[in-house]
mmCIF file of C-alpha atoms and ligand atoms in Angstrom:
data_model
loop_
_atom_site.group_PDB
_atom_site.id
_atom_site.type_symbol
_atom_site.label_atom_id
_atom_site.label_comp_id
_atom_site.label_asym_id
_atom_site.label_seq_id
_atom_site.Cartn_x
_atom_site.Cartn_y
_atom_site.Cartn_z
ATOM 1 C CA UNK A 8 19.827 49.843 -91.173
ATOM 2 C CA UNK A 9 22.825 51.604 -92.698
ATOM 3 C CA UNK A 10 26.185 49.915 -92.197
ATOM 4 C CA UNK A 11 29.631 51.230 -93.144
ATOM 5 C CA UNK A 12 31.971 48.366 -94.011
ATOM 6 C CA UNK A 13 35.765 48.705 -93.964
ATOM 7 C CA UNK A 14 37.247 45.369 -95.132
ATOM 8 C CA UNK A 15 40.794 46.645 -94.460
ATOM 9 C CA UNK A 16 43.878 44.512 -95.084
ATOM 10 C CA UNK A 17 44.890 40.886 -95.530
ATOM 11 C CA UNK A 18 42.298 38.354 -94.416
ATOM 12 C CA UNK A 19 40.159 41.272 -93.263
ATOM 13 C CA UNK A 20 39.066 41.432 -96.905
ATOM 14 C CA UNK A 21 38.447 37.661 -97.163
ATOM 15 C CA UNK A 22 36.339 37.393 -94.005
ATOM 16 C CA UNK A 23 34.404 40.608 -94.682
ATOM 17 C CA UNK A 24 33.081 39.194 -97.982
ATOM 18 C CA UNK A 25 31.549 36.325 -96.008
ATOM 19 C CA UNK A 26 30.289 38.519 -93.175
ATOM 20 C CA UNK A 27 28.513 40.771 -95.698
ATOM 21 C CA UNK A 28 27.133 37.721 -97.514
ATOM 22 C CA UNK A 29 25.605 36.415 -94.284
ATOM 23 C CA UNK A 30 24.378 39.866 -93.238
ATOM 24 C CA UNK A 31 22.624 40.366 -96.582
ATOM 25 C CA UNK A 32 21.114 36.904 -96.364
ATOM 26 C CA UNK A 33 19.795 37.569 -92.869
ATOM 27 C CA UNK A 34 18.297 40.821 -94.180
ATOM 28 C CA UNK A 35 16.557 39.011 -97.063
ATOM 29 C CA UNK A 36 15.296 36.155 -94.943
ATOM 30 C CA UNK A 37 13.775 38.415 -92.308
ATOM 31 C CA UNK A 38 12.655 41.180 -94.695
ATOM 32 C CA UNK A 39 14.991 43.833 -93.279
ATOM 33 C CA UNK A 40 16.536 46.477 -95.435
ATOM 34 C CA UNK A 41 20.252 46.560 -94.722
ATOM 35 C CA UNK A 42 22.122 49.188 -96.716
ATOM 36 C CA UNK A 43 25.835 48.557 -96.976
ATOM 37 C CA UNK A 44 28.450 51.109 -97.946
ATOM 38 C CA UNK A 45 31.982 49.909 -98.576
ATOM 39 C CA UNK A 46 34.821 52.216 -97.533
ATOM 40 C CA UNK A 47 38.205 51.560 -99.138
ATOM 41 C CA UNK A 48 40.439 52.679 -96.260
ATOM 42 C CA UNK A 49 43.366 50.284 -95.887
ATOM 43 C CA UNK A 50 47.135 49.960 -96.394
ATOM 44 C CA UNK A 51 46.879 49.998 -100.237
ATOM 45 C CA UNK A 52 44.824 53.174 -100.129
ATOM 46 C CA UNK A 53 47.297 54.775 -97.717
ATOM 47 C CA UNK A 54 50.353 53.767 -99.752
ATOM 48 C CA UNK A 55 48.743 55.102 -102.954
ATOM 49 C CA UNK A 56 47.325 58.369 -101.615
ATOM 50 C CA UNK A 57 49.283 59.126 -98.431
ATOM 51 C CA UNK A 58 45.902 59.427 -96.714
ATOM 52 C CA UNK A 59 44.903 56.964 -94.002
ATOM 53 C CA UNK A 60 41.326 58.232 -93.920
ATOM 54 C CA UNK A 61 39.675 61.480 -95.017
ATOM 55 C CA UNK A 62 39.619 64.471 -92.661
ATOM 56 C CA UNK A 63 35.854 64.097 -92.206
ATOM 57 C CA UNK A 64 36.134 60.280 -91.931
ATOM 58 C CA UNK A 65 34.920 59.971 -88.334
ATOM 59 C CA UNK A 66 32.034 62.363 -89.067
ATOM 60 C CA UNK A 67 31.119 60.144 -92.037
ATOM 61 C CA UNK A 68 31.105 57.053 -89.824
ATOM 62 C CA UNK A 69 28.774 58.718 -87.325
ATOM 63 C CA UNK A 70 26.108 58.964 -90.052
ATOM 64 C CA UNK A 71 25.754 55.176 -90.109
ATOM 65 C CA UNK A 72 23.856 52.983 -87.661
ATOM 66 C CA UNK A 73 26.892 50.717 -87.318
ATOM 67 C CA UNK A 74 30.414 50.199 -88.626
ATOM 68 C CA UNK A 75 32.010 46.860 -89.512
ATOM 69 C CA UNK A 76 35.793 46.460 -89.806
ATOM 70 C CA UNK A 77 37.570 43.347 -91.148
ATOM 71 C CA UNK A 78 41.145 43.855 -89.918
ATOM 72 C CA UNK A 79 43.965 46.336 -90.393
ATOM 73 C CA UNK A 80 47.690 45.719 -90.530
ATOM 74 C CA UNK A 81 50.160 45.345 -93.375
ATOM 75 C CA UNK A 82 53.899 44.645 -93.321
ATOM 76 C CA UNK A 83 54.394 47.496 -95.843
ATOM 77 C CA UNK A 84 53.276 49.952 -93.144
ATOM 78 C CA UNK A 85 55.670 48.993 -90.344
ATOM 79 C CA UNK A 86 54.591 51.773 -87.973
ATOM 80 C CA UNK A 87 50.942 50.700 -88.345
ATOM 81 C CA UNK A 88 50.016 54.322 -88.973
ATOM 82 C CA UNK A 89 46.854 53.613 -90.987
ATOM 83 C CA UNK A 90 45.575 51.064 -88.454
ATOM 84 C CA UNK A 91 46.088 53.587 -85.664
ATOM 85 C CA UNK A 92 43.977 56.140 -87.529
ATOM 86 C CA UNK A 93 41.291 53.802 -88.882
ATOM 87 C CA UNK A 94 40.890 51.261 -86.085
ATOM 88 C CA UNK A 95 42.100 52.958 -82.904
ATOM 89 C CA UNK A 96 40.962 56.335 -84.285
ATOM 90 C CA UNK A 97 37.411 55.034 -84.709
ATOM 91 C CA UNK A 98 37.419 53.641 -81.166
ATOM 92 C CA UNK A 99 38.684 56.951 -79.749
ATOM 93 C CA UNK A 100 36.871 59.493 -81.938
ATOM 94 C CA UNK A 101 33.500 57.754 -81.708
ATOM 95 C CA UNK A 102 34.232 57.309 -77.980
ATOM 96 C CA UNK A 103 33.484 53.577 -78.132
ATOM 97 C CA UNK A 104 34.453 52.984 -74.538
ATOM 98 C CA UNK A 105 33.121 49.441 -74.220
ATOM 99 C CA UNK A 106 35.071 46.726 -75.966
ATOM 100 C CA UNK A 107 32.651 43.816 -75.701
ATOM 101 C CA UNK A 108 34.349 40.460 -76.220
ATOM 102 C CA UNK A 109 32.254 37.395 -75.429
ATOM 103 C CA UNK A 110 34.270 34.235 -74.796
ATOM 104 C CA UNK A 111 31.822 31.507 -75.646
ATOM 105 C CA UNK A 112 32.733 27.976 -76.670
ATOM 106 C CA UNK A 113 30.549 26.992 -79.652
ATOM 107 C CA UNK A 114 31.219 23.264 -79.513
ATOM 108 C CA UNK A 115 32.971 20.984 -76.969
ATOM 109 C CA UNK A 116 35.300 19.794 -79.707
ATOM 110 C CA UNK A 117 36.851 23.253 -80.196
ATOM 111 C CA UNK A 118 38.194 23.686 -76.667
ATOM 112 C CA UNK A 119 41.928 22.997 -76.314
ATOM 113 C CA UNK A 120 41.481 22.247 -72.581
ATOM 114 C CA UNK A 121 40.978 18.613 -71.543
ATOM 115 C CA UNK A 122 37.397 17.683 -70.680
ATOM 116 C CA UNK A 123 35.940 21.192 -70.964
ATOM 117 C CA UNK A 124 32.459 21.626 -72.375
ATOM 118 C CA UNK A 125 30.501 24.560 -73.792
ATOM 119 C CA UNK A 126 29.035 25.341 -70.346
ATOM 120 C CA UNK A 127 32.568 25.742 -68.924
ATOM 121 C CA UNK A 128 33.637 28.505 -71.309
ATOM 122 C CA UNK A 129 30.970 31.174 -71.302
ATOM 123 C CA UNK A 130 31.965 34.609 -70.065
ATOM 124 C CA UNK A 131 32.231 38.187 -71.289
ATOM 125 C CA UNK A 132 35.337 40.363 -71.226
ATOM 126 C CA UNK A 133 34.691 44.108 -71.023
ATOM 127 C CA UNK A 134 37.853 45.823 -72.130
ATOM 128 C CA UNK A 135 38.236 49.560 -71.535
ATOM 129 C CA UNK A 136 38.635 50.916 -75.067
ATOM 130 C CA UNK A 137 39.493 54.631 -74.997
ATOM 131 C CA UNK A 138 42.453 55.143 -72.671
ATOM 132 C CA UNK A 139 45.138 53.215 -70.752
ATOM 133 C CA UNK A 140 48.388 52.539 -72.582
ATOM 134 C CA UNK A 141 46.723 53.122 -75.969
ATOM 135 C CA UNK A 142 46.371 56.911 -75.845
ATOM 136 C CA UNK A 143 49.713 57.623 -77.509
ATOM 137 C CA UNK A 144 50.959 59.934 -74.778
ATOM 138 C CA UNK A 145 54.741 59.812 -74.623
ATOM 139 C CA UNK A 146 57.684 60.236 -76.876
ATOM 140 C CA UNK A 147 61.221 59.297 -77.716
ATOM 141 C CA UNK A 148 64.334 61.283 -76.966
ATOM 142 C CA UNK A 149 67.689 60.619 -78.667
ATOM 143 C CA UNK A 150 65.937 57.983 -80.778
ATOM 144 C CA UNK A 151 68.235 55.545 -82.524
ATOM 145 C CA UNK A 152 71.177 56.192 -80.204
ATOM 146 C CA UNK A 153 72.430 54.276 -77.199
ATOM 147 C CA UNK A 154 71.005 57.062 -75.046
ATOM 148 C CA UNK A 155 67.487 56.566 -76.351
ATOM 149 C CA UNK A 156 64.683 57.193 -73.882
ATOM 150 C CA UNK A 157 61.210 55.866 -74.771
ATOM 151 C CA UNK A 158 58.196 56.898 -72.712
ATOM 152 C CA UNK A 159 54.646 55.568 -73.158
ATOM 153 C CA UNK A 160 52.259 56.770 -70.484
ATOM 154 C CA UNK A 161 49.234 54.893 -69.201
ATOM 155 C CA UNK A 162 46.257 57.193 -68.733
ATOM 156 C CA UNK A 163 43.508 56.196 -66.303
ATOM 157 C CA UNK A 164 40.726 58.703 -65.705
ATOM 158 C CA UNK A 165 37.927 58.483 -63.153
ATOM 159 C CA UNK A 166 35.413 58.975 -65.955
ATOM 160 C CA UNK A 167 36.949 56.250 -68.125
ATOM 161 C CA UNK A 168 37.393 53.682 -65.369
ATOM 162 C CA UNK A 169 33.969 54.330 -63.855
ATOM 163 C CA UNK A 170 31.995 54.011 -67.084
ATOM 164 C CA UNK A 171 33.502 50.665 -68.129
ATOM 165 C CA UNK A 172 33.149 49.152 -64.636
ATOM 166 C CA UNK A 173 29.585 50.434 -64.352
ATOM 167 C CA UNK A 174 28.800 49.008 -67.784
ATOM 168 C CA UNK A 175 30.101 45.586 -66.686
ATOM 169 C CA UNK A 176 27.819 45.553 -63.620
ATOM 170 C CA UNK A 177 24.810 46.843 -65.562
ATOM 171 C CA UNK A 178 25.351 44.239 -68.257
ATOM 172 C CA UNK A 179 25.547 41.531 -65.575
ATOM 173 C CA UNK A 180 22.200 42.722 -64.190
ATOM 174 C CA UNK A 181 20.512 42.895 -67.555
ATOM 175 C CA UNK A 182 21.733 39.457 -68.654
ATOM 176 C CA UNK A 183 21.319 37.417 -65.489
ATOM 177 C CA UNK A 184 25.044 37.111 -64.831
ATOM 178 C CA UNK A 185 25.895 36.942 -61.133
ATOM 179 C CA UNK A 186 29.635 37.615 -60.933
ATOM 180 C CA UNK A 187 31.906 40.471 -61.992
ATOM 181 C CA UNK A 188 35.677 40.070 -61.737
ATOM 182 C CA UNK A 189 38.003 43.068 -62.132
ATOM 183 C CA UNK A 190 41.608 42.422 -63.152
ATOM 184 C CA UNK A 191 44.409 44.952 -62.756
ATOM 185 C CA UNK A 192 48.030 45.118 -61.632
ATOM 186 C CA UNK A 193 47.594 47.358 -58.608
ATOM 187 C CA UNK A 194 50.370 45.529 -56.727
ATOM 188 C CA UNK A 195 52.973 46.840 -59.194
ATOM 189 C CA UNK A 196 51.202 49.850 -60.726
ATOM 190 C CA UNK A 197 50.268 51.475 -57.449
ATOM 191 C CA UNK A 198 49.145 54.826 -58.845
ATOM 192 C CA UNK A 199 47.068 54.145 -61.942
ATOM 193 C CA UNK A 200 45.527 50.952 -60.707
ATOM 194 C CA UNK A 201 44.690 52.307 -57.258
ATOM 195 C CA UNK A 202 42.051 54.228 -59.201
ATOM 196 C CA UNK A 203 40.675 50.939 -60.589
ATOM 197 C CA UNK A 204 40.590 49.517 -57.040
ATOM 198 C CA UNK A 205 38.738 52.505 -55.643
ATOM 199 C CA UNK A 206 36.175 52.721 -58.434
ATOM 200 C CA UNK A 207 35.566 48.971 -58.503
ATOM 201 C CA UNK A 208 34.761 48.975 -54.769
ATOM 202 C CA UNK A 209 32.469 51.999 -55.183
ATOM 203 C CA UNK A 210 30.520 50.526 -58.080
ATOM 204 C CA UNK A 211 30.400 47.031 -56.538
ATOM 205 C CA UNK A 212 28.781 48.514 -53.417
ATOM 206 C CA UNK A 213 25.972 49.847 -55.590
ATOM 207 C CA UNK A 214 25.313 46.288 -56.847
ATOM 208 C CA UNK A 215 25.051 44.130 -53.706
ATOM 209 C CA UNK A 216 23.259 41.365 -55.629
ATOM 210 C CA UNK A 217 26.291 40.803 -57.895
ATOM 211 C CA UNK A 218 29.298 38.946 -56.522
ATOM 212 C CA UNK A 219 32.383 41.091 -57.061
ATOM 213 C CA UNK A 220 35.919 39.815 -57.057
ATOM 214 C CA UNK A 221 39.362 41.202 -57.773
ATOM 215 C CA UNK A 222 42.123 39.133 -59.402
ATOM 216 C CA UNK A 223 45.559 40.336 -60.490
ATOM 217 C CA UNK A 224 45.917 40.093 -64.253
ATOM 218 C CA UNK A 225 48.748 37.534 -64.136
ATOM 219 C CA UNK A 226 46.684 35.250 -61.902
ATOM 220 C CA UNK A 227 43.713 35.761 -64.218
ATOM 221 C CA UNK A 228 45.738 34.362 -67.115
ATOM 222 C CA UNK A 229 46.444 31.266 -65.010
ATOM 223 C CA UNK A 230 42.839 30.827 -63.856
ATOM 224 C CA UNK A 231 41.383 31.311 -67.345
ATOM 225 C CA UNK A 232 43.288 28.207 -68.409
ATOM 226 C CA UNK A 233 42.964 26.169 -65.190
ATOM 227 C CA UNK A 234 39.241 26.692 -64.739
ATOM 228 C CA UNK A 235 37.451 29.100 -67.074
ATOM 229 C CA UNK A 236 34.057 28.031 -65.680
ATOM 230 C CA UNK A 237 34.517 30.320 -62.640
ATOM 231 C CA UNK A 238 34.178 33.465 -64.784
ATOM 232 C CA UNK A 239 30.984 35.243 -65.736
ATOM 233 C CA UNK A 240 31.901 38.889 -66.470
ATOM 234 C CA UNK A 241 35.489 40.200 -66.483
ATOM 235 C CA UNK A 242 36.347 43.895 -66.653
ATOM 236 C CA UNK A 243 39.853 45.195 -67.247
ATOM 237 C CA UNK A 244 41.912 47.919 -68.889
ATOM 238 C CA UNK A 245 42.731 48.392 -72.556
ATOM 239 C CA UNK A 246 46.059 46.546 -72.788
ATOM 240 C CA UNK A 247 45.216 43.688 -70.421
ATOM 241 C CA UNK A 248 41.889 43.268 -72.223
ATOM 242 C CA UNK A 249 43.710 42.982 -75.535
ATOM 243 C CA UNK A 250 45.970 40.229 -74.229
ATOM 244 C CA UNK A 251 43.400 38.149 -72.348
ATOM 245 C CA UNK A 252 40.953 38.193 -75.248
ATOM 246 C CA UNK A 253 43.502 36.432 -77.463
ATOM 247 C CA UNK A 254 43.767 33.898 -74.628
ATOM 248 C CA UNK A 255 39.971 33.826 -74.504
ATOM 249 C CA UNK A 256 39.898 33.222 -78.267
ATOM 250 C CA UNK A 257 42.196 30.236 -77.752
ATOM 251 C CA UNK A 258 39.684 28.767 -75.264
ATOM 252 C CA UNK A 259 36.987 29.027 -77.949
ATOM 253 C CA UNK A 260 38.971 27.299 -80.673
ATOM 254 C CA UNK A 261 41.254 30.050 -81.909
ATOM 255 C CA UNK A 262 41.288 33.594 -83.207
ATOM 256 C CA UNK A 263 39.228 32.602 -86.223
ATOM 257 C CA UNK A 264 36.013 32.300 -84.211
ATOM 258 C CA UNK A 265 36.094 35.232 -81.768
ATOM 259 C CA UNK A 266 33.782 38.238 -82.394
ATOM 260 C CA UNK A 267 33.707 41.669 -80.762
ATOM 261 C CA UNK A 268 31.806 44.911 -80.468
ATOM 262 C CA UNK A 269 33.170 48.397 -79.778
ATOM 263 C CA UNK A 270 30.268 50.194 -78.182
ATOM 264 C CA UNK A 271 29.066 53.533 -76.957
ATOM 265 C CA UNK A 272 25.539 52.751 -75.784
ATOM 266 C CA UNK A 273 23.060 54.766 -77.825
ATOM 267 C CA UNK A 274 25.570 55.841 -80.476
ATOM 268 C CA UNK A 275 27.049 54.464 -83.695
ATOM 269 C CA UNK A 276 29.131 51.471 -82.680
ATOM 270 C CA UNK A 277 31.725 49.316 -84.454
ATOM 271 C CA UNK A 278 31.970 45.544 -84.815
ATOM 272 C CA UNK A 279 34.974 43.431 -85.828
ATOM 273 C CA UNK A 280 36.480 39.995 -85.367
ATOM 274 C CA UNK A 281 39.142 39.845 -82.619
ATOM 275 C CA UNK A 282 41.788 38.584 -85.043
ATOM 276 C CA UNK A 283 44.150 40.616 -87.202
ATOM 277 C CA UNK A 284 44.984 40.655 -90.899
ATOM 278 C CA UNK A 285 47.097 37.431 -90.795
ATOM 279 C CA UNK A 286 49.172 38.388 -93.878
ATOM 280 C CA UNK A 287 50.411 34.833 -94.615
ATOM 281 C CA UNK A 288 46.803 33.632 -95.026
ATOM 282 C CA UNK A 289 45.541 36.590 -97.081
ATOM 283 C CA UNK A 290 43.739 35.864 -100.334
ATOM 284 C CA UNK A 291 44.182 32.084 -100.025
ATOM 285 C CA UNK A 292 40.581 31.178 -99.137
ATOM 286 C CA UNK A 293 41.720 29.655 -95.837
ATOM 287 C CA UNK A 294 40.856 32.265 -93.187
ATOM 288 C CA UNK A 295 38.042 31.340 -90.837
ATOM 289 C CA UNK A 296 35.135 33.783 -91.394
ATOM 290 C CA UNK A 297 33.226 32.807 -88.226
ATOM 291 C CA UNK A 298 34.653 35.577 -85.996
ATOM 292 C CA UNK A 299 33.589 38.134 -88.598
ATOM 293 C CA UNK A 300 30.187 36.507 -89.140
ATOM 294 C CA UNK A 301 29.471 36.367 -85.396
ATOM 295 C CA UNK A 302 30.465 40.041 -85.200
ATOM 296 C CA UNK A 303 27.599 40.842 -87.585
ATOM 297 C CA UNK A 304 25.313 38.909 -85.216
ATOM 298 C CA UNK A 305 26.530 41.101 -82.322
ATOM 299 C CA UNK A 306 25.846 44.129 -84.527
ATOM 300 C CA UNK A 307 22.275 43.049 -85.340
ATOM 301 C CA UNK A 308 21.576 42.129 -81.738
ATOM 302 C CA UNK A 309 22.855 45.519 -80.598
ATOM 303 C CA UNK A 310 20.584 47.212 -83.150
ATOM 304 C CA UNK A 311 17.594 45.354 -81.681
ATOM 305 C CA UNK A 312 17.323 42.675 -84.378
ATOM 306 C CA UNK A 313 17.540 39.804 -81.906
ATOM 307 C CA UNK A 314 15.893 37.151 -84.098
ATOM 308 C CA UNK A 315 18.199 37.912 -87.023
ATOM 309 C CA UNK A 316 21.212 37.748 -84.702
ATOM 310 C CA UNK A 317 20.044 34.480 -83.172
ATOM 311 C CA UNK A 318 19.503 32.973 -86.630
ATOM 312 C CA UNK A 319 23.103 33.766 -87.598
ATOM 313 C CA UNK A 320 24.421 32.312 -84.353
ATOM 314 C CA UNK A 321 22.351 29.156 -84.786
ATOM 315 C CA UNK A 322 23.604 28.757 -88.356
ATOM 316 C CA UNK A 323 27.217 29.145 -87.197
ATOM 317 C CA UNK A 324 26.745 26.587 -84.415
ATOM 318 C CA UNK A 325 25.212 24.141 -86.866
ATOM 319 C CA UNK A 326 28.025 24.527 -89.370
ATOM 320 C CA UNK A 327 30.561 23.949 -86.562
ATOM 321 C CA UNK A 328 28.650 20.944 -85.173
ATOM 322 C CA UNK A 329 28.556 19.291 -88.600
ATOM 323 C CA UNK A 330 32.194 20.085 -89.391
ATOM 324 C CA UNK A 331 31.410 22.547 -92.201
ATOM 325 C CA UNK A 332 34.310 24.824 -91.288
ATOM 326 C CA UNK A 333 37.760 25.959 -92.294
ATOM 327 C CA UNK A 334 40.826 23.869 -91.451
ATOM 328 C CA UNK A 335 41.956 25.885 -88.379
ATOM 329 C CA UNK A 336 39.059 24.330 -86.447
ATOM 330 C CA UNK A 337 39.208 20.928 -88.057
ATOM 331 C CA UNK A 338 37.048 21.229 -91.176
ATOM 332 C CA UNK A 339 38.037 21.038 -94.831
ATOM 333 C CA UNK A 340 36.138 23.970 -96.363
ATOM 334 C CA UNK A 341 37.521 27.238 -97.653
ATOM 335 C CA UNK A 342 36.565 30.712 -96.424
ATOM 336 C CA UNK A 343 33.962 31.159 -99.188
ATOM 337 C CA UNK A 344 32.451 27.690 -98.841
ATOM 338 C CA UNK A 345 32.093 28.186 -95.084
ATOM 339 C CA UNK A 346 30.354 31.535 -95.667
ATOM 340 C CA UNK A 347 28.069 29.963 -98.305
ATOM 341 C CA UNK A 348 27.181 27.118 -95.980
ATOM 342 C CA UNK A 349 26.330 29.409 -93.069
ATOM 343 C CA UNK A 350 24.323 31.768 -95.302
ATOM 344 C CA UNK A 351 22.311 28.865 -96.688
ATOM 345 C CA UNK A 352 21.556 27.596 -93.161
ATOM 346 C CA UNK A 353 19.928 30.945 -92.414
ATOM 347 C CA UNK A 354 17.424 30.241 -95.185
ATOM 348 C CA UNK A 355 16.823 26.791 -93.681
ATOM 349 C CA UNK A 356 16.065 28.496 -90.372
ATOM 350 C CA UNK A 357 13.302 30.508 -92.025
ATOM 351 C CA UNK A 358 11.799 27.364 -93.599
ATOM 352 C CA UNK A 359 12.112 25.692 -90.235
ATOM 353 C CA UNK A 360 10.091 28.467 -88.586
ATOM 354 C CA UNK A 361 7.550 28.621 -91.406
ATOM 355 C CA UNK A 362 6.775 24.900 -91.280
HETATM 356 P P1 NAD B 28 46.633 37.774 -86.365
HETATM 357 O O1 NAD B 28 45.367 37.766 -85.574
HETATM 358 O O2 NAD B 28 46.539 38.334 -87.709
HETATM 359 O O3 NAD B 28 47.186 36.274 -86.454
HETATM 360 C C1 NAD B 28 47.570 35.523 -85.287
HETATM 361 C C2 NAD B 28 47.486 34.029 -85.587
HETATM 362 O O4 NAD B 28 46.130 33.615 -85.711
HETATM 363 C C3 NAD B 28 48.157 33.630 -86.915
HETATM 364 O O5 NAD B 28 48.705 32.350 -86.756
HETATM 365 C C4 NAD B 28 46.989 33.584 -87.876
HETATM 366 O O6 NAD B 28 47.213 32.729 -88.966
HETATM 367 C C5 NAD B 28 45.852 33.084 -86.987
HETATM 368 N N1 NAD B 28 44.547 33.617 -87.428
HETATM 369 C C6 NAD B 28 44.089 34.882 -87.221
HETATM 370 N N2 NAD B 28 42.876 35.025 -87.755
HETATM 371 C C7 NAD B 28 42.555 33.852 -88.321
HETATM 372 C C8 NAD B 28 41.420 33.395 -89.050
HETATM 373 N N3 NAD B 28 40.364 34.183 -89.286
HETATM 374 N N4 NAD B 28 41.436 32.126 -89.504
HETATM 375 C C9 NAD B 28 42.458 31.309 -89.263
HETATM 376 N N5 NAD B 28 43.564 31.688 -88.578
HETATM 377 C C10 NAD B 28 43.617 32.949 -88.117
HETATM 378 O O7 NAD B 28 47.711 38.549 -85.474
HETATM 379 P P2 NAD B 28 49.213 39.003 -85.820
HETATM 380 O O8 NAD B 28 49.850 38.004 -86.696
HETATM 381 O O9 NAD B 28 49.807 39.341 -84.539
HETATM 382 O O10 NAD B 28 49.025 40.367 -86.620
HETATM 383 C C11 NAD B 28 48.968 40.504 -88.043
HETATM 384 C C12 NAD B 28 48.574 41.940 -88.359
HETATM 385 O O11 NAD B 28 47.234 42.187 -87.936
HETATM 386 C C13 NAD B 28 49.435 42.996 -87.663
HETATM 387 O O12 NAD B 28 49.609 44.071 -88.546
HETATM 388 C C14 NAD B 28 48.583 43.418 -86.479
HETATM 389 O O13 NAD B 28 48.878 44.720 -86.019
HETATM 390 C C15 NAD B 28 47.211 43.344 -87.090
HETATM 391 N N6 NAD B 28 46.098 43.174 -86.134
HETATM 392 C C16 NAD B 28 44.951 43.828 -86.426
HETATM 393 C C17 NAD B 28 43.824 43.645 -85.650
HETATM 394 C C18 NAD B 28 42.583 44.349 -86.006
HETATM 395 O O14 NAD B 28 42.464 44.945 -87.053
HETATM 396 N N7 NAD B 28 41.555 44.334 -85.175
HETATM 397 C C19 NAD B 28 43.877 42.735 -84.576
HETATM 398 C C20 NAD B 28 45.067 42.073 -84.318
HETATM 399 C C21 NAD B 28 46.177 42.283 -85.109
HETATM 400 C C1 IPM B 29 42.715 44.113 -81.226
HETATM 401 C C2 IPM B 29 44.041 44.426 -81.889
HETATM 402 C C3 IPM B 29 44.369 45.912 -81.823
HETATM 403 C C4 IPM B 29 44.451 46.303 -80.363
HETATM 404 C C5 IPM B 29 45.671 46.315 -82.561
HETATM 405 C C6 IPM B 29 45.607 45.976 -84.027
HETATM 406 C C7 IPM B 29 46.018 47.762 -82.391
HETATM 407 O O1 IPM B 29 45.046 43.641 -81.339
HETATM 408 O O2 IPM B 29 41.697 44.695 -81.608
HETATM 409 O O3 IPM B 29 42.670 43.236 -80.349
HETATM 410 O O4 IPM B 29 45.501 46.131 -79.728
HETATM 411 O O5 IPM B 29 43.446 46.777 -79.841
HETATM 412 MN MN1 MN B 30 44.307 42.086 -80.031
#
C-alpha cells in the first residue's frame, strides 16, 4: 500500500508522527508493506516558495492508494489560501464526495452528557464534500468600503445531492444500520434545499427497509445533545456537516479523538482527523493523536485491511480505558507517549492472537 502523508501545520505535524508510527507498526505486525511518502506542503512551504502545492500536485496524489493529512491552518496565512488548495483542493480535485465522519463514543467516561454510555453515541455523519457553500462561487464588490457587497453562493446539484444521499442509504444497508436521517434548512432555503427534499424522498423510496426521516439542521443540533441514541446514519450538506461533526466530536470526548475519511468509492481517498492545527498547542507534545490514529484505521479498513484496522481500534480503546491518554481526555501522557503506548498495544494484540 502506498500512502502520501501531508503533516501540514501546527499540531497536524505532532499527530501525524504518531499516526505514521502506529500505521508502520500495524504494517510490521501483520506483515503488510506500507510505503509512506511525506509531502512537505504547508504554510512554511507556501511562505518560503509562494507555492501552495505543485501544479501537478493532485495528479501526484492520484498515484497513491491513499492520502493522509494532519491539519492545515496557520495564523501567518490569514486568508487560508494554502489550506484551500491543499485540503479543499484535494477534496474537490479528487472528487471525494463522501465525507465519512463516524461519531462513536470510545468509553462512557468521555461523554460530556450525563448518564450516556458508548451504546448511546454511535452514528455516522455523511457530509457532502464537493459543493454547497464551499465551492468559492461569489465575489466582493467595493471591498473595504461602507458599500461593500459580499456574495457567497451555495451550489446544490442533482448529481452531488443524489450521490451522497444514495451513499448514505447504501452504507446503511451494507452495515446493518436501519435509519437514515437527512438534515437541511428547506424551511428557510426554499430553492437549494428543495432539491435535497426531492432527492431524499426519491432515494428513500428505493430503500423501503430503511427508516427515513427528515430533521431541520437546527433541531438536529438540539436532538444530538438531548438524545444522540436516536441517530444511526445522518446525511447533510457540506457546511452543516462541518458544524455538526464538531458537535459530534464533543459527544465523543472532544476534537482530539474524532477521525474522518474523504472518499470516492473505488478511487484514491483521503483520511484526516476532524480537528484543525490548534496553533496554541503546536509542538508542545500535548495534542491528542487519537483522531489521527483512528483515521489511519479508517484508511486501512477502506483499503480492505480490516484486521489491521480493528487492531488499531482495539489498541486505542484499551489505551483510553486504562487512562493512557493526553490531558484533554483526562490522562497525563504526552502526544508521543500516547502514540508509543498505542503502537505497543498493537504488538500485544499479535501476541494475544498467536497464543
Ligand atoms: P482546532 O480544531 O484547531 O481547535 C479547536 C479546539 O480544539 C481548540 O481548543 C484546540 O486546542 C482543541 N483541539 C483540537 N485538536 C486537538 C487535539 N488533537 N488535542 C487536543 N485538543 C485539540 O480549530 P480552530 O482553532 O478553529 O482552527 C485552528 C486552525 O485550524 C485554523 O487555521 C483552521 O482553519 C484550521 N482547521 C483545519 C482543519 C483541517 O485541516 N482539517 C480543520 C479545522 C480547522
Ligand atoms: C474540517 C475543517 C475544514 C472544513 C476547514 C479547515 C476548511 O473545518 O475539515 O472540518 O470546513 O471542511
Ligand atoms: Mn470542521
